CSV table of C-alpha atoms and ligand atoms in Angstrom, one decimal:
chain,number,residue,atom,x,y,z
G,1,UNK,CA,23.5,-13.9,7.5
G,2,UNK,CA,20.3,-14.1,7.8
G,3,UNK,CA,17.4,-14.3,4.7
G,4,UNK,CA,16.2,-10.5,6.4
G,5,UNK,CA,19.9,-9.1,6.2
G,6,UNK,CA,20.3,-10.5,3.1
G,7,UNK,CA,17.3,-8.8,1.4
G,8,UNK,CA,18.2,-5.8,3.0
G,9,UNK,CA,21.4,-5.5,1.7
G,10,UNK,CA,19.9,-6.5,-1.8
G,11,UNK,CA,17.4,-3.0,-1.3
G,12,UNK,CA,21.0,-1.0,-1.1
G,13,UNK,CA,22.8,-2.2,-4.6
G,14,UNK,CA,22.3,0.9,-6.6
G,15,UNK,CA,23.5,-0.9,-9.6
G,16,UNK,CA,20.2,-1.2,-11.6
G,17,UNK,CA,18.4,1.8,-10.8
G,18,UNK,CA,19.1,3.2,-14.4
G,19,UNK,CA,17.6,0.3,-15.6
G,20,UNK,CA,14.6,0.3,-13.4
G,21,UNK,CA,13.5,3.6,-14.2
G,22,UNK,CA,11.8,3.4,-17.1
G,23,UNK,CA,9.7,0.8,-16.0
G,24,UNK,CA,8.7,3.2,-13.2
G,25,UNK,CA,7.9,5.6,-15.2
G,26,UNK,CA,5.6,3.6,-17.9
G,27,UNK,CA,3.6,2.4,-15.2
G,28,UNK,CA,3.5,5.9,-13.5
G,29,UNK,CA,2.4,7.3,-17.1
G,30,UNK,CA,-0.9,5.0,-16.9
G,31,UNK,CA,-4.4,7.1,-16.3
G,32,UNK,CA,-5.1,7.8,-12.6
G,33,UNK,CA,-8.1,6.0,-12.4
G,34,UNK,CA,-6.2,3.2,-13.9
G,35,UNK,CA,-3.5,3.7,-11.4
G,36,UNK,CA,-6.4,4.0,-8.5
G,37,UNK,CA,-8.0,0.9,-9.3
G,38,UNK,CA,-4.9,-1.1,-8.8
G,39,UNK,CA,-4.1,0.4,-5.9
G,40,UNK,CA,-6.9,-0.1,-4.3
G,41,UNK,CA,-8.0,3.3,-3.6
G,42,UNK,CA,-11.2,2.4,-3.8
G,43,UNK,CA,-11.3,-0.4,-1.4
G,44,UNK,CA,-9.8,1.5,1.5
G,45,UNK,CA,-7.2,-1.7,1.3
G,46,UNK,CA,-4.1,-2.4,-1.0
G,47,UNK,CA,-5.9,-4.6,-4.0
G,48,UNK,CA,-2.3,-6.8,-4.7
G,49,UNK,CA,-2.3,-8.7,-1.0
G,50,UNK,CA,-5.7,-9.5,-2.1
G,51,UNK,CA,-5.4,-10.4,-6.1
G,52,UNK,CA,-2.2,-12.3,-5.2
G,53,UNK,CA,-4.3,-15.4,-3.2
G,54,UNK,CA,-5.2,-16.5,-6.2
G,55,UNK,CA,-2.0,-17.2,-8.1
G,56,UNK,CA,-0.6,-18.3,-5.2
G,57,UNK,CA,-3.4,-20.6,-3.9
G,58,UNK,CA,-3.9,-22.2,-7.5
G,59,UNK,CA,-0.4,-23.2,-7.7
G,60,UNK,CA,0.3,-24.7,-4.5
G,61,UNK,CA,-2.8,-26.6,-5.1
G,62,UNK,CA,-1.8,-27.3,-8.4
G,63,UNK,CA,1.3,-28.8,-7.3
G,64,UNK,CA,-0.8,-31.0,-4.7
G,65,UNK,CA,-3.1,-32.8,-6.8
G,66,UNK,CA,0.3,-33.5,-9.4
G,67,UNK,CA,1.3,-36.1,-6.7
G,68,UNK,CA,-1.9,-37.8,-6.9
G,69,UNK,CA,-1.9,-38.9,-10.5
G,70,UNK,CA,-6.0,-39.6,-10.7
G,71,UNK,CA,-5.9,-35.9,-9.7
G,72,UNK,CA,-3.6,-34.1,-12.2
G,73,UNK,CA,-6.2,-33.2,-14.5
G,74,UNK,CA,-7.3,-31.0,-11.9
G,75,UNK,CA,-4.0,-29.4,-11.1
G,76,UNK,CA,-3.7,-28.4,-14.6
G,77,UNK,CA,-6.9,-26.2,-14.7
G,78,UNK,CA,-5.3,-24.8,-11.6
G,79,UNK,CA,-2.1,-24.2,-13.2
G,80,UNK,CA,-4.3,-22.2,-15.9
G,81,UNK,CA,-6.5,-20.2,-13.3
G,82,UNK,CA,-3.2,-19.0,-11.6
G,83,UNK,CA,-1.5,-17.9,-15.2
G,84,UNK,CA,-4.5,-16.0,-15.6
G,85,UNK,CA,-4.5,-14.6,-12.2
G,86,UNK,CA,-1.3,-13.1,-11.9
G,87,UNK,CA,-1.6,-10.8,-14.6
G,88,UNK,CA,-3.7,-8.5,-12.7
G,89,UNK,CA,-1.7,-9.4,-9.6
G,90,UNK,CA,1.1,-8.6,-11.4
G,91,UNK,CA,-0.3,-5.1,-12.7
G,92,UNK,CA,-1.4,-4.3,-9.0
G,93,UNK,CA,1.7,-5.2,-7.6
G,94,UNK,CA,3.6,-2.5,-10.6
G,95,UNK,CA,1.4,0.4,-9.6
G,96,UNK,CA,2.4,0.0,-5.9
G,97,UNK,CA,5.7,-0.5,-6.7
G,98,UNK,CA,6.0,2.6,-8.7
G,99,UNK,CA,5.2,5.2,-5.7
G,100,UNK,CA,7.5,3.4,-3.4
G,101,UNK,CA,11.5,4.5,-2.2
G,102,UNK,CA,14.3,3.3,-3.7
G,103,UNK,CA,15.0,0.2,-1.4
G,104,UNK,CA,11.6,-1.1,-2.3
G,105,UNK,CA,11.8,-0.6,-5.8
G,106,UNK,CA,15.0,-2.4,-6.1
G,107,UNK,CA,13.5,-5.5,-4.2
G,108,UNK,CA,10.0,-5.0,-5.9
G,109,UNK,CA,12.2,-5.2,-9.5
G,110,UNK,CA,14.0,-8.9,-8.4
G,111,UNK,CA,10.0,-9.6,-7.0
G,112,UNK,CA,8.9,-9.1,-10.6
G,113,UNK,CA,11.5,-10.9,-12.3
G,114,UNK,CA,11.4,-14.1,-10.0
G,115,UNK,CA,7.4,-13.8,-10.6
G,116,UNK,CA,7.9,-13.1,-14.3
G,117,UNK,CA,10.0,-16.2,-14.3
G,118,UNK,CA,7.7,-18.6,-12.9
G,119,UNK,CA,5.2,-17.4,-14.9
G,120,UNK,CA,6.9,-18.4,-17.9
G,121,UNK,CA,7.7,-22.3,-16.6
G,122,UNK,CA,4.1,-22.1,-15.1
G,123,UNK,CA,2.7,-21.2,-19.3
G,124,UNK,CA,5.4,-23.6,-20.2
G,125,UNK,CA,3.8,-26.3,-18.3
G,126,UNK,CA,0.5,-25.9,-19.4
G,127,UNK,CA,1.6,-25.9,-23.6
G,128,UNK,CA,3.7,-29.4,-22.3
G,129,UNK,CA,0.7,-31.0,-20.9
G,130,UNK,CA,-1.3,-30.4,-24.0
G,131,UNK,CA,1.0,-31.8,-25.9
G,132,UNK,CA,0.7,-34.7,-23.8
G,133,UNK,CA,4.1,-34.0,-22.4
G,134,UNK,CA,2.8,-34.8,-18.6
G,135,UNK,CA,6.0,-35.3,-16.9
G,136,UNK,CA,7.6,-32.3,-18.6
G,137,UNK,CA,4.6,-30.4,-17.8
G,138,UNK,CA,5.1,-31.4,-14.0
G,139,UNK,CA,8.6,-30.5,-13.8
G,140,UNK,CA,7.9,-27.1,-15.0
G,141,UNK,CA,5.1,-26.3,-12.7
G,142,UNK,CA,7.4,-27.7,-9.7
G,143,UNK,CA,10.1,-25.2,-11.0
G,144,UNK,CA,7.8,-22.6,-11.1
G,145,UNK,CA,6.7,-23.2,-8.5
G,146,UNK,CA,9.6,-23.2,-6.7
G,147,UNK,CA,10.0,-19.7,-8.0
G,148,UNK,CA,7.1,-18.3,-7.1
G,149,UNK,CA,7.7,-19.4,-3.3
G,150,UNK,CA,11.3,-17.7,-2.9
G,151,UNK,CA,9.7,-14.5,-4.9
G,152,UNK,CA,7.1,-14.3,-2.0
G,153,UNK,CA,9.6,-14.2,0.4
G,154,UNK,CA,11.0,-11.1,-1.0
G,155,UNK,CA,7.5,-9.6,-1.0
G,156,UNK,CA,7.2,-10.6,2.5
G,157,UNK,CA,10.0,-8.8,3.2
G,158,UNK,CA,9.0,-5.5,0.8
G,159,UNK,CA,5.6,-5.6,3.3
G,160,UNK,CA,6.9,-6.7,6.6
G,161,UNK,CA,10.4,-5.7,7.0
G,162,UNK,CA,10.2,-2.3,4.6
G,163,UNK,CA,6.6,-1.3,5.7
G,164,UNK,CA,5.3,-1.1,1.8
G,165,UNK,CA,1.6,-1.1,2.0
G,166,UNK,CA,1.1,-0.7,5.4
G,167,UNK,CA,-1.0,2.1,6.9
G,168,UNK,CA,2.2,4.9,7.9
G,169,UNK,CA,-0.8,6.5,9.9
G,170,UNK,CA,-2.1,4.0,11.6
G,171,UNK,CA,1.2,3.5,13.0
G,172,UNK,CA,1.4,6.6,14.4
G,173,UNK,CA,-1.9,6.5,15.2
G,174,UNK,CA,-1.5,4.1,17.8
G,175,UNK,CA,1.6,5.8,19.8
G,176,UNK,CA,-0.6,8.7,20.4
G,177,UNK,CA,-2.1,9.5,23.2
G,178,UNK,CA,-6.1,8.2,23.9
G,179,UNK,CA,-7.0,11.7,26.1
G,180,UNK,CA,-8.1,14.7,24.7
G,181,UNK,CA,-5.0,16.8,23.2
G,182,UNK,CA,-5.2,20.6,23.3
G,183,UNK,CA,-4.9,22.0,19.5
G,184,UNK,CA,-5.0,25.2,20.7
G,185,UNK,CA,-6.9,28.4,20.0
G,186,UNK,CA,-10.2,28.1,16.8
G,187,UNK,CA,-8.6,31.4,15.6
G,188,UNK,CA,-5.5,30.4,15.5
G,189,UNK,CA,-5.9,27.9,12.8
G,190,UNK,CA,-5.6,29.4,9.1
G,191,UNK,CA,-9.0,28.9,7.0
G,192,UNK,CA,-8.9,26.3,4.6
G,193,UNK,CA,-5.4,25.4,5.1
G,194,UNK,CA,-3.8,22.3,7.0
G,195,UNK,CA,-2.0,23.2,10.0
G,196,UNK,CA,0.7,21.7,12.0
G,197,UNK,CA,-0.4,20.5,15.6
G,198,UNK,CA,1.5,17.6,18.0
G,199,UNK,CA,-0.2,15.3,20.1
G,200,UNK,CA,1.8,13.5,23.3
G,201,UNK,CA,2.8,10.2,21.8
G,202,UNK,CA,4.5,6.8,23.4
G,203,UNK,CA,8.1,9.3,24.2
G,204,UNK,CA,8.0,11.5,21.5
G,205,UNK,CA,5.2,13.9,20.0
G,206,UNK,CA,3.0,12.7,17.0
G,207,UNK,CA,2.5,15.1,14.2
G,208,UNK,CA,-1.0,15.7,13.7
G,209,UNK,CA,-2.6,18.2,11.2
G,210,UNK,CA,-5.5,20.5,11.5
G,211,UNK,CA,-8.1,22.1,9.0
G,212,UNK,CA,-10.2,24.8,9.8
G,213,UNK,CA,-13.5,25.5,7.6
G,214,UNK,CA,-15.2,28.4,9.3
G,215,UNK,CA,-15.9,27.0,12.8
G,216,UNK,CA,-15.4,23.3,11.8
G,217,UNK,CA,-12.3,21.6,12.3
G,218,UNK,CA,-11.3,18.2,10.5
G,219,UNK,CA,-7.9,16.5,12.6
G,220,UNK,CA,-5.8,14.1,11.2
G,221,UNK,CA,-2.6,12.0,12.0
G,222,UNK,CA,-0.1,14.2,10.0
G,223,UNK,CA,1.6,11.3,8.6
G,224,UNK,CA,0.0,10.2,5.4
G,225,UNK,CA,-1.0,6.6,5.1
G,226,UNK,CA,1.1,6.0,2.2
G,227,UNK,CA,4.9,6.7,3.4
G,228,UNK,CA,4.5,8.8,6.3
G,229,UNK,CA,4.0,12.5,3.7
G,230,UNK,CA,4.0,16.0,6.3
G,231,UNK,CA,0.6,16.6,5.1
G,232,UNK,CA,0.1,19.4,6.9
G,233,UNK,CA,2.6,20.7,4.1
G,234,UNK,CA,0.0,19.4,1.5
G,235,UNK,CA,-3.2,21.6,0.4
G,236,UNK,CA,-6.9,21.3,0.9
G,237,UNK,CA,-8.5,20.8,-2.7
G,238,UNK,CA,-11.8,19.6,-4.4
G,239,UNK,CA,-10.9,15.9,-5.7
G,240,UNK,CA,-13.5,13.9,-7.4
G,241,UNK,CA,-16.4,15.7,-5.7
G,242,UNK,CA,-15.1,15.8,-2.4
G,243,UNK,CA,-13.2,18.5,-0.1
G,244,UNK,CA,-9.5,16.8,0.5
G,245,UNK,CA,-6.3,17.2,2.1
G,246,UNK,CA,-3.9,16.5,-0.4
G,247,UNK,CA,-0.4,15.2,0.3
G,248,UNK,CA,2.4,17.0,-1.6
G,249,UNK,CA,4.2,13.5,-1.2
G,250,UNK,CA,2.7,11.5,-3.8
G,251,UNK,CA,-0.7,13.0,-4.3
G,252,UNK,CA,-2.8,11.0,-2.5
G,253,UNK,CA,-6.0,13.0,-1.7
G,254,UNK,CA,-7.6,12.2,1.9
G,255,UNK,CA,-11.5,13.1,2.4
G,256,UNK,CA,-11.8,15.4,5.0
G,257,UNK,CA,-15.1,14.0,5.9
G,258,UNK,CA,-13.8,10.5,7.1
G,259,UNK,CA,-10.3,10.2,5.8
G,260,UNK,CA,-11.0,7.8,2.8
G,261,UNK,CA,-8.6,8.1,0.0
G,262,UNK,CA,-10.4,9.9,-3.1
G,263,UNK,CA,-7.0,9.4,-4.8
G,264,UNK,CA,-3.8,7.3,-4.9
G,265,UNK,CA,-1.5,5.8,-4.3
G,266,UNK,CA,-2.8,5.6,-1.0
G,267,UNK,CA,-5.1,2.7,-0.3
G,268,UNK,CA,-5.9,3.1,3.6
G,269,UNK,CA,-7.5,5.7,5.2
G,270,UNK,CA,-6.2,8.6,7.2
G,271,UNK,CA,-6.3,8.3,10.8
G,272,UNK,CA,-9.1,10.9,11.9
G,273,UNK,CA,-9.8,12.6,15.2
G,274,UNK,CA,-12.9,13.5,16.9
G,275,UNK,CA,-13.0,17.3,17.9
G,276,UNK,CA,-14.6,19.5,20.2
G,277,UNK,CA,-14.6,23.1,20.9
G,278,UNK,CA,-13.4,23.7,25.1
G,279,UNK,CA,-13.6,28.0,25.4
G,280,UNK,CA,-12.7,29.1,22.1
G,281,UNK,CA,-9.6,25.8,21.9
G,282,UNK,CA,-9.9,23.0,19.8
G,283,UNK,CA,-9.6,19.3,21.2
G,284,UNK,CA,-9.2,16.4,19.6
G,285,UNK,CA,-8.7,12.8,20.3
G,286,UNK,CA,-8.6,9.4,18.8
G,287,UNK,CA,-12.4,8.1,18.6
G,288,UNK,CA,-13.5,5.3,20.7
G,289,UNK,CA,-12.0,6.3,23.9
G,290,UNK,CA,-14.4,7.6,26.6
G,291,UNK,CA,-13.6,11.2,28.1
O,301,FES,S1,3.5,9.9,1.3
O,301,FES,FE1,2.9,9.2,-0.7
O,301,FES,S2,1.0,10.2,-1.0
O,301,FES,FE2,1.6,10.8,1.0
């Protein structure tokens, strides 16, 4: 079997769900600005991919300069850069983790566990080294380190094979059609509520969602960013200043303006679509195509 099947049939033992829920739940207890900040909400980009170089870049360095022995002095202020690095790493990592499906969270849980363990053989190296323990110190890194490489694999799997982090919408984004799409009638559209609307799409029709402010109309891909939410099922609402759709997913609050997230757990951006009024209809298209 292959290392993909065998992750995947890791993501469907139920066994320690019980267990892993009230880890969920502490980290989805934390403030929402907290929460937001490790996201990434602010970025417009997940923040882990991005905290996670570090850890990962000390360590293999670290274990580098240990084979050159004029050079393991070095390797052991990497060893400390990278302890201190994966804490908030680690952090971003759990507030992702927390707003994902089951299958994700069961893998993210043995991601955490692998990465708690070579923290601890990475922390154990450093006390050996000062203690002059050098050879210890390097066995412990190399352990951990060893760790640490098998736990990415899982979280290349959580992002690659089980789509945790990815953009949902800009997924959908691209099997929609590039030509104007016909949203139908201005009146049609209820005021200051999203509204369901399809757009052709690569063999099957792409949900899209429509919000009518007087006689402006904001069009989005209707699958939010974060896991693919029916927002036009969500609500419009005032979050942190700015007029957003909401998803009744997760929460995550899309600016109707440009389709930046003003709130989490999203990180991207909604897919938005240029409109124009054609006698009394509404058309809308992906921008950057000429008509
Ligand atoms: S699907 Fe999670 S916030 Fe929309």
């Amino acid at each position: 079997m292959s290392l993909m099947g065998i992750l995947d049939r890791v993501a469907d033992v139920a066994t320690f769900d019980k267990a892993i829920e009230p880890a969920r739940r502490a980290v989805q207890s934390l403030p929402d600005a907290v929460k937001d900040a490790l996201h990434g909400t602010w970025l417009g980009h997940p923040l882990h991919p991005v905290l996670v170089q570090v850890p990962v870049g000390s360590w293999v360095s670290a274990g580098l300069l240990d084979a050159v022995p004029p050079l393991r002095p070095a390797a052991t202020v990497l060893i400390g850069t990278g302890v201190a690095a994966a804490v908030p790493a680690a952090l971003s990592g759990a507030a992702d983790w927390s707003e994902q499906g089951s299958g994700v969270r069961r893998l993210g849980a043995l991601h955490a566990l692998a990465n708690t363990a070579a923290l601890g053989l990475y922390v154990g190296s450093l006390v050996a080294r000062g203690r002059g323990r050098g050879t210890l110190g390097r066995v412990l890194s190399y352990a951990g380190l060893g760790i640490a490489t098998g736990s990415a694999a899982i979280g290349g799997h959580m992002s690659y094979a089980q789509s945790s982090g990815a953009s949902h919408a800009a997924t959908a984004a691209r099997a929609l059609s590039t030509d104007w799409i016909d949203l139908g009638p201005l009146d049609d559209l209820p005021e200051g509520r999203p509204a369901l609307r399809t757009g052709p799409g690569a063999g099957v029709d792409v949900p899209l969602v429509a919000v009518r402010r007087g006689t402006r109309v904001d069009a989005f891909i209707g699958a939010c960013s974060h896991l693919s939410g029916p927002l036009h099922e969500g609500a419009v609402e005032e979050v942190r200043g700015h007029q957003c759709l909401v998803c009744p997913w997760h929460g995550s609050a899309f600016d109707l303006d440009n389709g930046e997230p003003r709130r989490g757990p999203a990180a991207n951006p909604q897919e938005k679509l240029e409109t124009r009024m054609e006698a009394g209809r509404v058309m809308a298209r992906l921008p950057g195509h000429q008509r």
